[in-house]
């Protein structure tokens, strides 16, 4: 999972979000981007779910991992 965060109307939000599967297929990026880039590497395991936090915008996102 890759993306960026930035402040928009005094609120820190996810500005861009993208995903790459274990087979190399890419989904996204979604959003306009800008701000500070981030990466969530999954080195040993697999993503089985997502969770997030929002107000007016998506403020945070996380992943649930399971063993391979």
mmCIF file of N, CA and C in Angstrom:
data_model
loop_
_atom_site.group_PDB
_atom_site.id
_atom_site.type_symbol
_atom_site.label_atom_id
_atom_site.label_comp_id
_atom_site.label_asym_id
_atom_site.label_seq_id
_atom_site.Cartn_x
_atom_site.Cartn_y
_atom_site.Cartn_z
ATOM 1 N N UNK A 1 0.858 -1.157 0.000
ATOM 2 C CA UNK A 1 0.000 0.000 0.000
ATOM 3 C C UNK A 1 0.905 1.221 0.000
ATOM 4 N N UNK A 2 0.614 2.157 -0.859
ATOM 5 C CA UNK A 2 1.368 3.407 -0.937
ATOM 6 C C UNK A 2 0.376 4.563 -0.984
ATOM 7 N N UNK A 3 0.845 5.733 -0.618
ATOM 8 C CA UNK A 3 -0.022 6.891 -0.676
ATOM 9 C C UNK A 3 0.668 8.130 -0.177
ATOM 10 N N UNK A 4 -0.136 9.135 0.102
ATOM 11 C CA UNK A 4 0.392 10.376 0.659
ATOM 12 C C UNK A 4 -0.655 10.987 1.581
ATOM 13 N N UNK A 5 -0.147 11.789 2.521
ATOM 14 C CA UNK A 5 -1.028 12.521 3.432
ATOM 15 C C UNK A 5 -0.744 14.010 3.296
ATOM 16 N N UNK A 6 -1.762 14.815 3.510
ATOM 17 C CA UNK A 6 -1.576 16.267 3.523
ATOM 18 C C UNK A 6 -2.705 16.908 4.304
ATOM 19 N N UNK A 7 -2.521 18.173 4.633
ATOM 20 C CA UNK A 7 -3.537 18.932 5.350
ATOM 21 C C UNK A 7 -4.461 19.593 4.341
ATOM 22 N N UNK A 8 -5.757 19.412 4.552
ATOM 23 C CA UNK A 8 -6.766 19.972 3.672
ATOM 24 C C UNK A 8 -7.833 20.589 4.567
ATOM 25 N N UNK A 9 -8.016 21.893 4.485
ATOM 26 C CA UNK A 9 -8.951 22.615 5.362
ATOM 27 C C UNK A 9 -8.698 22.284 6.835
ATOM 28 N N UNK A 10 -7.444 22.404 7.263
ATOM 29 C CA UNK A 10 -7.021 22.180 8.653
ATOM 30 C C UNK A 10 -7.240 20.746 9.142
ATOM 31 N N UNK A 11 -7.355 19.797 8.236
ATOM 32 C CA UNK A 11 -7.559 18.397 8.603
ATOM 33 C C UNK A 11 -6.536 17.538 7.858
ATOM 34 N N UNK A 12 -5.761 16.737 8.605
ATOM 35 C CA UNK A 12 -4.815 15.830 7.970
ATOM 36 C C UNK A 12 -5.593 14.677 7.356
ATOM 37 N N UNK A 13 -5.338 14.409 6.077
ATOM 38 C CA UNK A 13 -6.110 13.378 5.391
ATOM 39 C C UNK A 13 -5.229 12.584 4.424
ATOM 40 N N UNK A 14 -5.742 11.428 4.029
ATOM 41 C CA UNK A 14 -5.090 10.611 3.013
ATOM 42 C C UNK A 14 -5.393 11.279 1.673
ATOM 43 N N UNK A 15 -4.357 11.744 0.986
ATOM 44 C CA UNK A 15 -4.547 12.466 -0.268
ATOM 45 C C UNK A 15 -4.461 11.551 -1.483
ATOM 46 N N UNK A 16 -3.741 10.425 -1.344
ATOM 47 C CA UNK A 16 -3.579 9.478 -2.449
ATOM 48 C C UNK A 16 -3.398 8.097 -1.846
ATOM 49 N N UNK A 17 -3.949 7.078 -2.506
ATOM 50 C CA UNK A 17 -3.851 5.714 -2.004
ATOM 51 C C UNK A 17 -3.785 4.752 -3.178
ATOM 52 N N UNK A 18 -2.854 3.812 -3.113
ATOM 53 C CA UNK A 18 -2.711 2.806 -4.163
ATOM 54 C C UNK A 18 -2.288 1.472 -3.582
ATOM 55 N N UNK A 19 -2.536 0.418 -4.344
ATOM 56 C CA UNK A 19 -2.236 -0.941 -3.899
ATOM 57 C C UNK A 19 -1.536 -1.705 -5.010
ATOM 58 N N UNK A 20 -0.671 -2.645 -4.626
ATOM 59 C CA UNK A 20 -0.012 -3.539 -5.579
ATOM 60 C C UNK A 20 -0.123 -4.953 -5.024
ATOM 61 N N UNK A 21 -0.642 -5.886 -5.827
ATOM 62 C CA UNK A 21 -0.846 -7.256 -5.368
ATOM 63 C C UNK A 21 0.454 -8.048 -5.431
ATOM 64 N N UNK A 22 0.410 -9.255 -4.869
ATOM 65 C CA UNK A 22 1.592 -10.116 -4.909
ATOM 66 C C UNK A 22 1.918 -10.577 -6.329
ATOM 67 N N UNK A 23 0.981 -10.459 -7.257
ATOM 68 C CA UNK A 23 1.241 -10.808 -8.656
ATOM 69 C C UNK A 23 1.692 -9.600 -9.475
ATOM 70 N N UNK A 24 1.801 -8.444 -8.818
ATOM 71 C CA UNK A 24 2.280 -7.245 -9.487
ATOM 72 C C UNK A 24 1.193 -6.347 -10.051
ATOM 73 N N UNK A 25 -0.076 -6.752 -9.955
ATOM 74 C CA UNK A 25 -1.167 -5.924 -10.467
ATOM 75 C C UNK A 25 -1.348 -4.700 -9.576
ATOM 76 N N UNK A 26 -1.494 -3.535 -10.207
ATOM 77 C CA UNK A 26 -1.649 -2.281 -9.465
ATOM 78 C C UNK A 26 -3.089 -1.800 -9.514
ATOM 79 N N UNK A 27 -3.547 -1.254 -8.393
ATOM 80 C CA UNK A 27 -4.874 -0.637 -8.281
ATOM 81 C C UNK A 27 -4.656 0.782 -7.780
ATOM 82 N N UNK A 28 -5.120 1.747 -8.538
ATOM 83 C CA UNK A 28 -4.902 3.139 -8.174
ATOM 84 C C UNK A 28 -3.702 3.696 -8.908
ATOM 85 N N UNK A 29 -3.216 4.825 -8.489
ATOM 86 C CA UNK A 29 -3.558 5.527 -7.253
ATOM 87 C C UNK A 29 -4.906 6.234 -7.348
ATOM 88 N N UNK A 30 -5.547 6.327 -6.203
ATOM 89 C CA UNK A 30 -6.815 7.021 -6.067
ATOM 90 C C UNK A 30 -6.554 8.311 -5.302
ATOM 91 N N UNK A 31 -7.122 9.410 -5.764
ATOM 92 C CA UNK A 31 -6.916 10.707 -5.123
ATOM 93 C C UNK A 31 -5.976 11.578 -5.938
ATOM 94 N N UNK A 32 -5.794 12.803 -5.467
ATOM 95 C CA UNK A 32 -5.006 13.790 -6.205
ATOM 96 C C UNK A 32 -3.557 13.866 -5.761
ATOM 97 N N UNK A 33 -3.239 13.327 -4.617
ATOM 98 C CA UNK A 33 -1.854 13.300 -4.156
ATOM 99 C C UNK A 33 -1.399 14.601 -3.550
ATOM 100 N N UNK A 34 -0.085 14.731 -3.507
ATOM 101 C CA UNK A 34 0.529 15.863 -2.839
ATOM 102 C C UNK A 34 0.814 15.518 -1.394
ATOM 103 N N UNK A 35 1.610 16.298 -0.750
ATOM 104 C CA UNK A 35 1.922 16.067 0.651
ATOM 105 C C UNK A 35 3.051 15.083 0.853
ATOM 106 N N UNK A 36 3.049 14.422 2.015
ATOM 107 C CA UNK A 36 4.120 13.509 2.397
ATOM 108 C C UNK A 36 3.765 12.075 1.991
ATOM 109 N N UNK A 37 4.667 11.430 1.251
ATOM 110 C CA UNK A 37 4.462 10.060 0.781
ATOM 111 C C UNK A 37 4.629 9.059 1.921
ATOM 112 N N UNK A 38 3.912 7.929 1.853
ATOM 113 C CA UNK A 38 4.105 6.835 2.803
ATOM 114 C C UNK A 38 3.993 5.504 2.073
ATOM 115 N N UNK A 39 4.584 4.471 2.664
ATOM 116 C CA UNK A 39 4.530 3.107 2.143
ATOM 117 C C UNK A 39 4.270 2.160 3.307
ATOM 118 N N UNK A 40 3.423 1.179 3.094
ATOM 119 C CA UNK A 40 3.189 0.126 4.081
ATOM 120 C C UNK A 40 3.627 -1.186 3.429
ATOM 121 N N UNK A 41 4.891 -1.602 3.652
ATOM 122 C CA UNK A 41 5.353 -2.846 3.028
ATOM 123 C C UNK A 41 4.806 -4.068 3.771
ATOM 124 N N UNK A 42 4.450 -5.082 3.026
ATOM 125 C CA UNK A 42 4.019 -6.354 3.612
ATOM 126 C C UNK A 42 5.072 -7.377 3.205
ATOM 127 N N UNK A 43 6.020 -7.624 4.105
ATOM 128 C CA UNK A 43 7.157 -8.475 3.778
ATOM 129 C C UNK A 43 6.875 -9.945 4.034
ATOM 130 N N UNK A 44 6.132 -10.251 5.082
ATOM 131 C CA UNK A 44 5.870 -11.644 5.426
ATOM 132 C C UNK A 44 4.429 -11.764 5.889
ATOM 133 N N UNK A 45 3.546 -12.131 5.010
ATOM 134 C CA UNK A 45 2.137 -12.243 5.337
ATOM 135 C C UNK A 45 1.299 -11.752 4.180
ATOM 136 N N UNK A 46 0.024 -11.587 4.460
ATOM 137 C CA UNK A 46 -0.886 -11.097 3.426
ATOM 138 C C UNK A 46 -1.937 -10.210 4.072
ATOM 139 N N UNK A 47 -2.398 -9.241 3.326
ATOM 140 C CA UNK A 47 -3.438 -8.334 3.804
ATOM 141 C C UNK A 47 -4.780 -9.052 3.700
ATOM 142 N N UNK A 48 -5.518 -9.100 4.804
ATOM 143 C CA UNK A 48 -6.826 -9.757 4.806
ATOM 144 C C UNK A 48 -7.966 -8.787 5.126
ATOM 145 N N UNK A 49 -7.639 -7.545 5.436
ATOM 146 C CA UNK A 49 -8.679 -6.563 5.721
ATOM 147 C C UNK A 49 -8.101 -5.187 5.951
ATOM 148 N N UNK A 50 -8.982 -4.218 5.982
ATOM 149 C CA UNK A 50 -8.599 -2.823 6.173
ATOM 150 C C UNK A 50 -9.450 -2.214 7.273
ATOM 151 N N UNK A 51 -8.935 -1.170 7.896
ATOM 152 C CA UNK A 51 -9.726 -0.359 8.816
ATOM 153 C C UNK A 51 -9.307 1.081 8.609
ATOM 154 N N UNK A 52 -10.156 2.006 8.973
ATOM 155 C CA UNK A 52 -9.827 3.403 8.764
ATOM 156 C C UNK A 52 -10.532 4.313 9.743
ATOM 157 N N UNK A 53 -10.193 5.582 9.638
ATOM 158 C CA UNK A 53 -10.797 6.625 10.462
ATOM 159 C C UNK A 53 -11.093 7.796 9.542
ATOM 160 N N UNK A 54 -12.248 8.405 9.725
ATOM 161 C CA UNK A 54 -12.596 9.544 8.886
ATOM 162 C C UNK A 54 -13.394 10.569 9.669
ATOM 163 N N UNK A 55 -13.321 11.787 9.219
ATOM 164 C CA UNK A 55 -14.209 12.876 9.626
ATOM 165 C C UNK A 55 -14.887 13.320 8.342
ATOM 166 N N UNK A 56 -14.462 14.443 7.793
ATOM 167 C CA UNK A 56 -14.951 14.835 6.474
ATOM 168 C C UNK A 56 -14.202 14.092 5.375
ATOM 169 N N UNK A 57 -12.980 13.670 5.681
ATOM 170 C CA UNK A 57 -12.104 12.982 4.731
ATOM 171 C C UNK A 57 -11.522 11.751 5.412
ATOM 172 N N UNK A 58 -10.892 10.883 4.638
ATOM 173 C CA UNK A 58 -10.204 9.727 5.205
ATOM 174 C C UNK A 58 -8.949 10.223 5.912
ATOM 175 N N UNK A 59 -8.904 10.056 7.237
ATOM 176 C CA UNK A 59 -7.791 10.566 8.035
ATOM 177 C C UNK A 59 -6.736 9.512 8.325
ATOM 178 N N UNK A 60 -7.105 8.247 8.300
ATOM 179 C CA UNK A 60 -6.144 7.194 8.593
ATOM 180 C C UNK A 60 -6.615 5.871 8.031
ATOM 181 N N UNK A 61 -5.660 5.009 7.718
ATOM 182 C CA UNK A 61 -5.980 3.680 7.204
ATOM 183 C C UNK A 61 -4.959 2.696 7.744
ATOM 184 N N UNK A 62 -5.405 1.499 8.016
ATOM 185 C CA UNK A 62 -4.523 0.440 8.491
ATOM 186 C C UNK A 62 -4.920 -0.878 7.861
ATOM 187 N N UNK A 63 -4.106 -1.894 8.085
ATOM 188 C CA UNK A 63 -4.360 -3.199 7.488
ATOM 189 C C UNK A 63 -4.349 -4.287 8.554
ATOM 190 N N UNK A 64 -5.136 -5.312 8.319
ATOM 191 C CA UNK A 64 -5.084 -6.542 9.101
ATOM 192 C C UNK A 64 -4.251 -7.528 8.303
ATOM 193 N N UNK A 65 -3.267 -8.155 8.966
ATOM 194 C CA UNK A 65 -2.379 -9.100 8.297
ATOM 195 C C UNK A 65 -2.608 -10.509 8.825
ATOM 196 N N UNK A 66 -2.387 -11.488 7.959
ATOM 197 C CA UNK A 66 -2.430 -12.901 8.335
ATOM 198 C C UNK A 66 -1.163 -13.559 7.803
ATOM 199 N N UNK A 67 -0.727 -14.650 8.433
ATOM 200 C CA UNK A 67 0.453 -15.349 7.917
ATOM 201 C C UNK A 67 0.199 -15.888 6.513
ATOM 202 N N UNK A 68 1.269 -16.079 5.761
ATOM 203 C CA UNK A 68 1.138 -16.643 4.410
ATOM 204 C C UNK A 68 0.697 -18.074 4.470
#
